[in-house]
């Protein structure tokens, strides 16, 4: 599992990508968000923090696996 | 429907008409978003755009498909720039062509409104003494 | 507000962005009307446009002035072609640039709708065996 | 007074321009329209026939003079 970081989430975490080995015991999108928000409290201050699994935005109940490409999606601001 | 989707360092508004021109299209509507020198009364020096490119292109395709269902379109273009952009530089180009003008106007507005809501692209504003990821905080 | 009005044999959509670009404009909206190969199920071979040029330019200026009163615009363009035009050729280009996109979208739609109603320009449609001045008869 | 003809009115009359000498006794826009519609009955078949005086569309009661530039304005169809 790789976790890609974009925009302000990259600035907060200080890296472009996290190795998923650390998160292999987490089973859902919601678990992953909680874990990351505990570890990087500044993530809690964002207007929103969505999680994409294999390039699709997913709900908290969505099950994640070690083969997934995961991305943190802070509030988008294109255009 | 022919659809052109692009995320790249440089996007060029001067070619969009030839891309949207079609023998059955009486109307072409295009919106270009550009870097504005002032935002909320503060002077902007430049913008920086970053995209989750593979996912952004998938989201753009979904928006294009939805537009195609809602309106009768012959061609559709959505392009977004990434990297550092200075004042007056184009950052986004969306447009559509259709037999009648009502369809291309409505589709064009839908394309830019929905792109801004759904596509994973992020903008950082650079001010003289500050830099801010737009909309990140409440 | 800088306003570009033109009636000429050839109008070029590829230059309109540089004409509408402005350091305070975050949005540029452009509509291009082109010759469509079919109208009311009949095959069109070409169109011919004729203008009462001096009056048409005055009417275009009135429309530009009205748009400027209704919306916050930085720049505005209205161009119409005259003479014979083949399928896919541009016949009209209207557009505006503004700080926010809502203004330029609404202004652009107003410009083309009002131009079609008020500006003394006439279009003849050429079919394979017929030619018709559009809208002349009830 | 010159009378300019455009679009279908030029086709009906068969000329680009009429010399106003013939119309010098007519005093209003309405009089001129009636006169032309009698002389060229096909003008009566148009969806509308407006008259511009010095590049401004005018009502039937508008007074015309020998120095005016007058134009017949059949239904417009630009764009």
Coordinates of C-alpha atoms in Angstrom, one line a residue:
Chain A
X1 CA 0.0 0.0 0.0
X2 CA 1.3 3.4 -1.1
X3 CA -0.2 6.6 0.3
X4 CA 0.2 9.6 -2.1
X5 CA 0.2 13.1 -0.6
X6 CA -0.9 16.2 -2.4
X7 CA -1.1 19.9 -1.8
X8 CA -1.3 20.9 1.9
X9 CA -1.2 17.3 3.1
X10 CA 2.3 17.0 1.6
X11 CA 3.3 20.1 3.4
X12 CA 1.9 18.9 6.7
X13 CA 3.4 15.4 6.5
X14 CA 6.6 16.7 4.9
X15 CA 6.8 13.9 2.3
X16 CA 5.3 13.1 -1.2
X17 CA 4.5 9.6 -0.3
X18 CA 4.2 7.3 2.8
X19 CA 5.2 3.6 2.7
X20 CA 2.0 1.7 3.6
X21 CA 3.9 -0.9 5.7
X22 CA 3.1 1.1 8.8
X23 CA -0.7 1.0 8.0
X24 CA -1.1 -2.6 7.1
X25 CA -3.3 -3.4 10.1
X26 CA -5.8 -0.7 9.2
X27 CA -8.8 -2.2 7.4
X28 CA -11.0 0.8 6.3
X29 CA -10.7 4.3 4.9
X30 CA -12.0 5.6 8.2
X31 CA -9.4 3.8 10.2
X32 CA -6.7 5.2 8.0
X33 CA -7.9 8.8 8.3
X34 CA -8.1 8.5 12.1
X35 CA -4.7 7.1 12.3
X36 CA -3.2 9.8 10.1
X37 CA -5.1 12.6 11.9
X38 CA -3.7 11.3 15.3
X39 CA -0.1 11.2 13.9
X40 CA -0.3 14.5 12.1
X41 CA -2.7 16.7 14.1
X42 CA -2.6 19.5 11.5
X43 CA -4.6 17.3 9.2
X44 CA -7.5 17.8 11.6
X45 CA -7.5 21.5 10.9
X46 CA -8.4 21.1 7.2
X47 CA -11.8 22.0 5.8
X48 CA -12.1 18.4 4.6
X49 CA -9.9 15.4 4.1
X50 CA -11.1 12.7 1.6
X51 CA -9.4 9.5 0.7
X52 CA -9.1 8.1 -2.8
X53 CA -8.5 4.3 -3.3
X54 CA -7.3 3.4 -6.7
X55 CA -8.3 6.8 -8.1
X56 CA -11.9 6.7 -6.8
X57 CA -13.1 8.8 -3.8
X58 CA -14.3 6.3 -1.1
X59 CA -16.5 6.4 2.0
X60 CA -15.2 5.7 5.5
X61 CA -16.5 2.1 5.5
X62 CA -14.6 1.2 2.3
X63 CA -12.2 -1.7 2.9
X64 CA -8.5 -1.1 1.9
X65 CA -5.9 -3.7 1.1
X66 CA -2.2 -3.9 0.7
X67 CA -2.4 -3.7 -3.1
X68 CA -4.3 -0.4 -3.2
X69 CA -3.0 3.0 -4.3
X70 CA -4.3 5.4 -1.7
X71 CA -4.2 9.2 -1.9
X72 CA -5.1 11.9 0.6
X73 CA -7.4 14.4 -1.1
X74 CA -7.5 17.8 0.8
X75 CA -10.0 20.4 -0.5
X76 CA -9.6 20.7 -4.3
X77 CA -9.0 24.2 -5.8
X78 CA -8.4 23.7 -9.5
X79 CA -9.6 26.1 -12.2
Chain B
X1 CA -18.4 12.6 -29.2
X2 CA -14.8 13.6 -29.6
X3 CA -13.3 14.5 -26.3
X4 CA -9.9 16.1 -25.6
X5 CA -8.6 16.0 -22.0
X6 CA -5.2 17.3 -21.0
X7 CA -3.2 18.1 -18.0
X8 CA 0.1 19.7 -18.8
X9 CA 2.6 22.4 -18.1
X10 CA 1.3 24.7 -20.9
X11 CA -2.2 25.0 -22.3
X12 CA -2.8 27.1 -25.4
X13 CA -6.2 29.0 -25.9
X14 CA -5.3 29.8 -29.5
X15 CA -5.9 26.3 -30.7
X16 CA -9.1 25.5 -29.0
X17 CA -11.4 26.6 -31.8
X18 CA -9.8 24.3 -34.3
X19 CA -10.2 21.5 -31.8
X20 CA -13.9 22.3 -31.3
X21 CA -14.8 23.1 -34.8
X22 CA -17.2 20.6 -36.4
X23 CA -19.3 20.6 -39.6
X24 CA -22.6 20.1 -37.6
X25 CA -21.7 22.7 -34.9
X26 CA -23.2 26.2 -35.2
X27 CA -22.0 27.2 -31.8
X28 CA -18.7 26.9 -29.9
X29 CA -18.5 28.2 -26.3
X30 CA -15.2 28.4 -24.5
X31 CA -14.2 29.4 -21.0
X32 CA -10.6 30.2 -20.1
X33 CA -9.5 30.7 -16.5
X34 CA -6.5 32.9 -16.0
X35 CA -4.3 34.1 -13.1
X36 CA -5.8 37.3 -11.7
X37 CA -3.4 39.8 -10.0
X38 CA -5.6 40.4 -7.0
X39 CA -7.6 38.0 -4.7
X40 CA -9.6 39.1 -1.7
X41 CA -7.8 42.5 -1.9
X42 CA -4.4 41.0 -1.6
X43 CA -1.8 41.2 -4.4
X44 CA -1.0 37.8 -5.9
X45 CA 2.4 37.4 -7.5
X46 CA 1.8 33.9 -9.0
X47 CA 0.0 30.6 -8.6
X48 CA 1.2 27.1 -8.4
X49 CA -1.0 24.1 -9.5
X50 CA -0.5 20.5 -8.7
X51 CA -2.6 17.6 -9.9
X52 CA -3.2 13.9 -9.0
X53 CA -2.9 13.5 -12.7
X54 CA -4.2 10.0 -13.3
X55 CA -7.2 10.5 -11.1
X56 CA -7.8 14.0 -12.4
X57 CA -8.0 12.7 -16.0
X58 CA -10.5 10.1 -14.8
X59 CA -12.7 12.7 -13.1
X60 CA -12.5 14.9 -16.2
X61 CA -13.7 12.0 -18.3
X62 CA -16.7 11.5 -15.9
X63 CA -17.6 15.2 -16.2
X64 CA -17.3 15.0 -20.0
X65 CA -19.6 11.9 -20.1
X66 CA -22.1 13.6 -17.9
X67 CA -22.1 16.7 -20.1
X68 CA -22.6 14.5 -23.2
X69 CA -25.7 12.9 -21.5
X70 CA -27.2 16.3 -20.6
X71 CA -26.7 18.1 -23.8
X72 CA -26.3 17.5 -27.6
X73 CA -22.6 18.1 -28.1
X74 CA -20.3 17.4 -31.0
X75 CA -17.0 18.0 -29.4
X76 CA -15.6 18.8 -25.9
X77 CA -12.3 20.1 -24.5
X78 CA -11.1 20.2 -20.9
X79 CA -7.5 21.2 -20.2
X80 CA -5.8 22.2 -17.0
X81 CA -2.3 23.6 -16.5
X82 CA 0.1 22.5 -13.7
X83 CA 3.2 24.2 -12.3
X84 CA 3.9 27.9 -11.7
X85 CA 1.7 30.3 -13.5
X86 CA 2.1 34.1 -13.7
X87 CA -0.6 36.8 -13.9
X88 CA -2.7 36.6 -17.1
X89 CA -1.4 33.0 -17.9
X90 CA -4.2 30.5 -18.7
X91 CA -4.7 27.8 -16.1
X92 CA -7.9 26.1 -17.4
X93 CA -9.6 25.8 -20.7
X94 CA -13.0 24.2 -21.1
X95 CA -15.4 24.3 -24.1
X96 CA -17.9 22.5 -26.2
X97 CA -19.4 22.7 -29.6
X98 CA -23.0 21.9 -30.6
X99 CA -25.6 22.5 -33.3
X100 CA -27.4 25.3 -31.3
X101 CA -25.8 27.7 -28.9
X102 CA -27.9 26.9 -25.8
X103 CA -26.3 23.5 -25.5
X104 CA -22.7 24.7 -25.7
X105 CA -23.2 27.6 -23.3
X106 CA -24.8 25.4 -20.7
X107 CA -22.3 22.6 -21.1
X108 CA -19.4 25.0 -20.9
X109 CA -20.6 26.4 -17.6
X110 CA -21.2 22.9 -16.2
X111 CA -17.7 21.9 -17.2
X112 CA -15.9 24.6 -15.3
X113 CA -18.2 24.5 -12.3
X114 CA -17.9 20.7 -11.9
X115 CA -14.2 20.7 -12.6
X116 CA -13.7 23.2 -9.8
X117 CA -15.7 21.0 -7.4
X118 CA -14.5 17.5 -8.3
X119 CA -11.2 17.3 -10.0
X120 CA -8.2 16.6 -7.7
X121 CA -6.1 19.7 -8.6
X122 CA -4.7 22.1 -6.0
X123 CA -3.8 25.7 -6.2
X124 CA -1.3 27.6 -4.1
X125 CA -1.5 31.4 -4.1
X126 CA 1.8 33.3 -3.7
X127 CA 1.5 36.7 -2.1
X128 CA 4.4 39.1 -1.5
X129 CA 5.1 37.7 2.0
X130 CA 3.0 34.5 2.2
X131 CA 1.8 31.4 0.4
X132 CA -1.5 29.6 0.9
X133 CA -3.1 26.4 -0.4
X134 CA -6.5 27.7 -1.5
X135 CA -9.6 26.5 0.4
X136 CA -7.6 24.2 2.7
X137 CA -8.8 25.7 5.9
X138 CA -12.3 26.7 7.1
Chain C
X1 CA -13.6 49.1 -20.5
X2 CA -11.6 48.3 -23.6
X3 CA -14.0 47.3 -26.4
X4 CA -13.1 45.8 -29.8
X5 CA -15.8 45.9 -32.4
X6 CA -15.2 44.7 -36.0
X7 CA -17.1 43.8 -39.1
X8 CA -14.9 42.4 -41.8
X9 CA -14.4 39.7 -44.4
X10 CA -12.4 37.5 -42.1
X11 CA -12.5 37.1 -38.3
X12 CA -10.0 35.0 -36.4
X13 CA -10.9 33.1 -33.3
X14 CA -7.3 32.3 -32.5
X15 CA -6.5 35.9 -31.4
X16 CA -9.5 36.5 -29.2
X17 CA -7.9 35.4 -26.0
X18 CA -5.0 37.8 -26.3
X19 CA -7.5 40.5 -27.0
X20 CA -9.6 39.6 -23.8
X21 CA -6.7 38.9 -21.5
X22 CA -6.3 41.3 -18.6
X23 CA -4.4 41.3 -15.3
X24 CA -7.6 41.6 -13.3
X25 CA -9.6 39.0 -15.3
X26 CA -9.8 35.5 -13.8
X27 CA -12.3 34.5 -16.4
X28 CA -12.7 34.8 -20.2
X29 CA -15.8 33.5 -21.9
X30 CA -16.1 33.4 -25.7
X31 CA -18.8 32.3 -28.1
X32 CA -18.0 31.6 -31.8
X33 CA -20.8 31.1 -34.3
X34 CA -19.9 29.0 -37.3
X35 CA -21.5 27.8 -40.5
X36 CA -23.4 24.5 -39.8
X37 CA -23.8 22.1 -42.7
X38 CA -27.5 21.3 -42.0
X39 CA -30.4 23.6 -41.1
X40 CA -34.0 22.4 -40.6
X41 CA -33.0 19.0 -42.2
X42 CA -31.8 20.6 -45.4
X43 CA -28.1 20.5 -46.5
X44 CA -26.5 24.0 -46.6
X45 CA -23.7 24.6 -49.0
X46 CA -22.7 28.0 -47.8
X47 CA -23.9 31.2 -46.2
X48 CA -23.6 34.8 -47.3
X49 CA -23.6 37.7 -44.8
X50 CA -24.3 41.3 -45.6
X51 CA -24.2 44.2 -43.1
X52 CA -25.3 47.8 -42.9
X53 CA -21.9 48.4 -41.5
X54 CA -21.9 51.9 -40.0
X55 CA -25.3 51.2 -38.3
X56 CA -24.3 47.7 -37.3
X57 CA -21.2 49.0 -35.5
X58 CA -23.3 51.6 -33.7
X59 CA -25.7 48.9 -32.5
X60 CA -22.8 46.7 -31.4
X61 CA -21.5 49.7 -29.4
X62 CA -24.9 50.0 -27.7
X63 CA -24.9 46.3 -26.8
X64 CA -21.4 46.6 -25.4
X65 CA -22.4 49.7 -23.3
X66 CA -25.4 47.8 -21.9
X67 CA -23.3 44.8 -21.0
X68 CA -20.8 47.0 -19.3
X69 CA -23.6 48.5 -17.2
X70 CA -25.0 45.1 -16.2
X71 CA -21.8 43.2 -15.4
X72 CA -18.3 44.0 -14.1
X73 CA -16.2 43.5 -17.3
X74 CA -12.6 44.3 -18.1
X75 CA -12.6 43.7 -21.8
X76 CA -15.2 43.0 -24.5
X77 CA -15.0 41.8 -28.1
X78 CA -17.7 41.6 -30.8
X79 CA -16.8 40.7 -34.4
X80 CA -19.0 39.7 -37.3
X81 CA -17.9 38.4 -40.7
X82 CA -19.4 39.5 -44.0
X83 CA -19.3 37.8 -47.4
X84 CA -19.5 34.2 -48.4
X85 CA -18.7 31.7 -45.6
X86 CA -18.3 27.9 -46.0
X87 CA -19.1 25.2 -43.6
X88 CA -17.1 25.4 -40.3
X89 CA -16.0 29.0 -41.0
X90 CA -16.5 31.4 -38.1
X91 CA -19.2 34.1 -38.7
X92 CA -19.4 35.7 -35.3
X93 CA -17.1 36.0 -32.3
X94 CA -18.3 37.6 -29.0
X95 CA -16.6 37.5 -25.6
X96 CA -15.8 39.2 -22.4
X97 CA -13.4 39.0 -19.5
X98 CA -14.1 39.7 -15.9
X99 CA -12.7 39.1 -12.4
X100 CA -15.2 36.3 -11.7
X101 CA -16.6 33.8 -14.2
X102 CA -20.3 34.5 -13.6
X103 CA -20.0 37.9 -15.1
X104 CA -18.2 36.9 -18.3
X105 CA -20.6 33.9 -18.9
X106 CA -23.7 36.1 -18.5
X107 CA -22.3 38.9 -20.6
X108 CA -21.2 36.5 -23.4
X109 CA -24.6 35.0 -23.7
X110 CA -26.2 38.5 -23.7
X111 CA -23.8 39.7 -26.4
X112 CA -24.7 37.0 -28.9
X113 CA -28.5 36.9 -28.1
X114 CA -28.8 40.7 -28.4
X115 CA -26.5 40.8 -31.5
X116 CA -28.8 38.4 -33.2
X117 CA -31.9 40.5 -32.4
X118 CA -30.7 44.0 -33.0
X119 CA -27.8 44.3 -35.3
X120 CA -28.5 45.0 -39.0
X121 CA -26.8 42.0 -40.5
X122 CA -28.5 39.6 -43.0
X123 CA -27.8 36.0 -43.7
X124 CA -28.6 34.2 -46.9
X125 CA -28.6 30.4 -46.8
X126 CA -27.5 28.6 -50.0
X127 CA -28.9 25.1 -50.5
X128 CA -28.2 22.8 -53.4
X129 CA -31.1 24.2 -55.5
X130 CA -32.3 27.2 -53.6
X131 CA -31.2 30.3 -51.7
X132 CA -33.1 32.1 -48.9
X133 CA -32.7 35.3 -46.8
X134 CA -33.2 33.9 -43.3
X135 CA -36.3 35.0 -41.3
X136 CA -37.5 37.3 -44.1
X137 CA -40.9 35.7 -44.4
X138 CA -43.4 34.6 -41.8
Chain D
X1 CA -32.5 61.7 -49.4
X2 CA -30.8 58.4 -50.2
X3 CA -32.6 55.1 -49.5
X4 CA -30.3 52.2 -48.9
X5 CA -31.5 48.6 -49.5
X6 CA -30.2 45.5 -47.8
X7 CA -30.8 41.8 -48.0
X8 CA -34.2 40.8 -49.4
X9 CA -35.3 44.4 -49.9
X10 CA -32.5 44.8 -52.4
X11 CA -33.6 41.6 -54.2
X12 CA -37.2 42.8 -54.3
X13 CA -36.4 46.3 -55.5
X14 CA -33.6 45.2 -57.8
X15 CA -31.3 47.9 -56.7
X16 CA -28.8 48.7 -53.9
X17 CA -30.0 52.3 -53.5
X18 CA -33.0 54.5 -54.5
X19 CA -32.6 58.2 -55.3
X20 CA -34.8 60.0 -52.8
X21 CA -36.0 62.7 -55.3
X22 CA -39.1 60.5 -56.0
X23 CA -39.9 60.5 -52.3
X24 CA -39.4 64.2 -51.4
X25 CA -43.1 64.9 -50.8
X26 CA -43.3 62.1 -48.1
X27 CA -43.0 63.5 -44.6
X28 CA -42.8 60.5 -42.2
X29 CA -41.3 57.1 -41.9
X30 CA -44.8 55.6 -42.1
X31 CA -45.6 57.5 -45.4
X32 CA -42.4 56.2 -46.9
X33 CA -43.1 52.6 -45.9
X34 CA -46.6 52.8 -47.4
X35 CA -45.4 54.3 -50.6
X36 CA -42.7 51.7 -51.1
X37 CA -45.1 48.8 -50.1
X38 CA -47.5 50.0 -52.8
X39 CA -44.8 50.3 -55.5
X40 CA -43.1 47.0 -54.5
X41 CA -45.9 44.7 -53.2
X42 CA -43.5 41.9 -52.3
X43 CA -42.3 44.2 -49.5
X44 CA -45.7 43.6 -47.9
X45 CA -44.9 39.9 -47.6
X46 CA -41.9 40.3 -45.2
X47 CA -42.1 39.3 -41.6
X48 CA -41.3 42.9 -40.7
X49 CA -40.0 46.0 -42.4
X50 CA -38.3 48.6 -40.3
X51 CA -36.8 51.9 -41.4
X52 CA -33.6 53.5 -40.1
X53 CA -33.1 57.2 -40.4
X54 CA -29.4 58.3 -40.0
X55 CA -28.5 54.8 -38.6
X56 CA -31.3 54.8 -35.9
X57 CA -34.4 52.7 -36.1
X58 CA -37.4 55.0 -36.1
X59 CA -41.2 54.8 -35.5
X60 CA -43.8 55.5 -38.2
X61 CA -44.4 59.0 -36.9
X62 CA -40.8 60.1 -37.2
X63 CA -40.3 63.1 -39.6
X64 CA -37.9 62.6 -42.5
X65 CA -36.1 65.2 -44.5
X66 CA -34.1 65.5 -47.7
X67 CA -30.8 65.4 -45.8
X68 CA -31.4 62.0 -44.1
X69 CA -29.7 58.7 -44.9
X70 CA -32.6 56.2 -44.9
X71 CA -32.3 52.5 -44.9
X72 CA -34.9 49.7 -45.2
X73 CA -34.3 47.1 -42.5
X74 CA -35.9 43.7 -43.2
X75 CA -35.8 41.0 -40.5
X76 CA -32.2 40.8 -39.3
X77 CA -30.4 37.4 -39.2
X78 CA -26.8 37.9 -38.1
X79 CA -24.9 35.6 -35.9

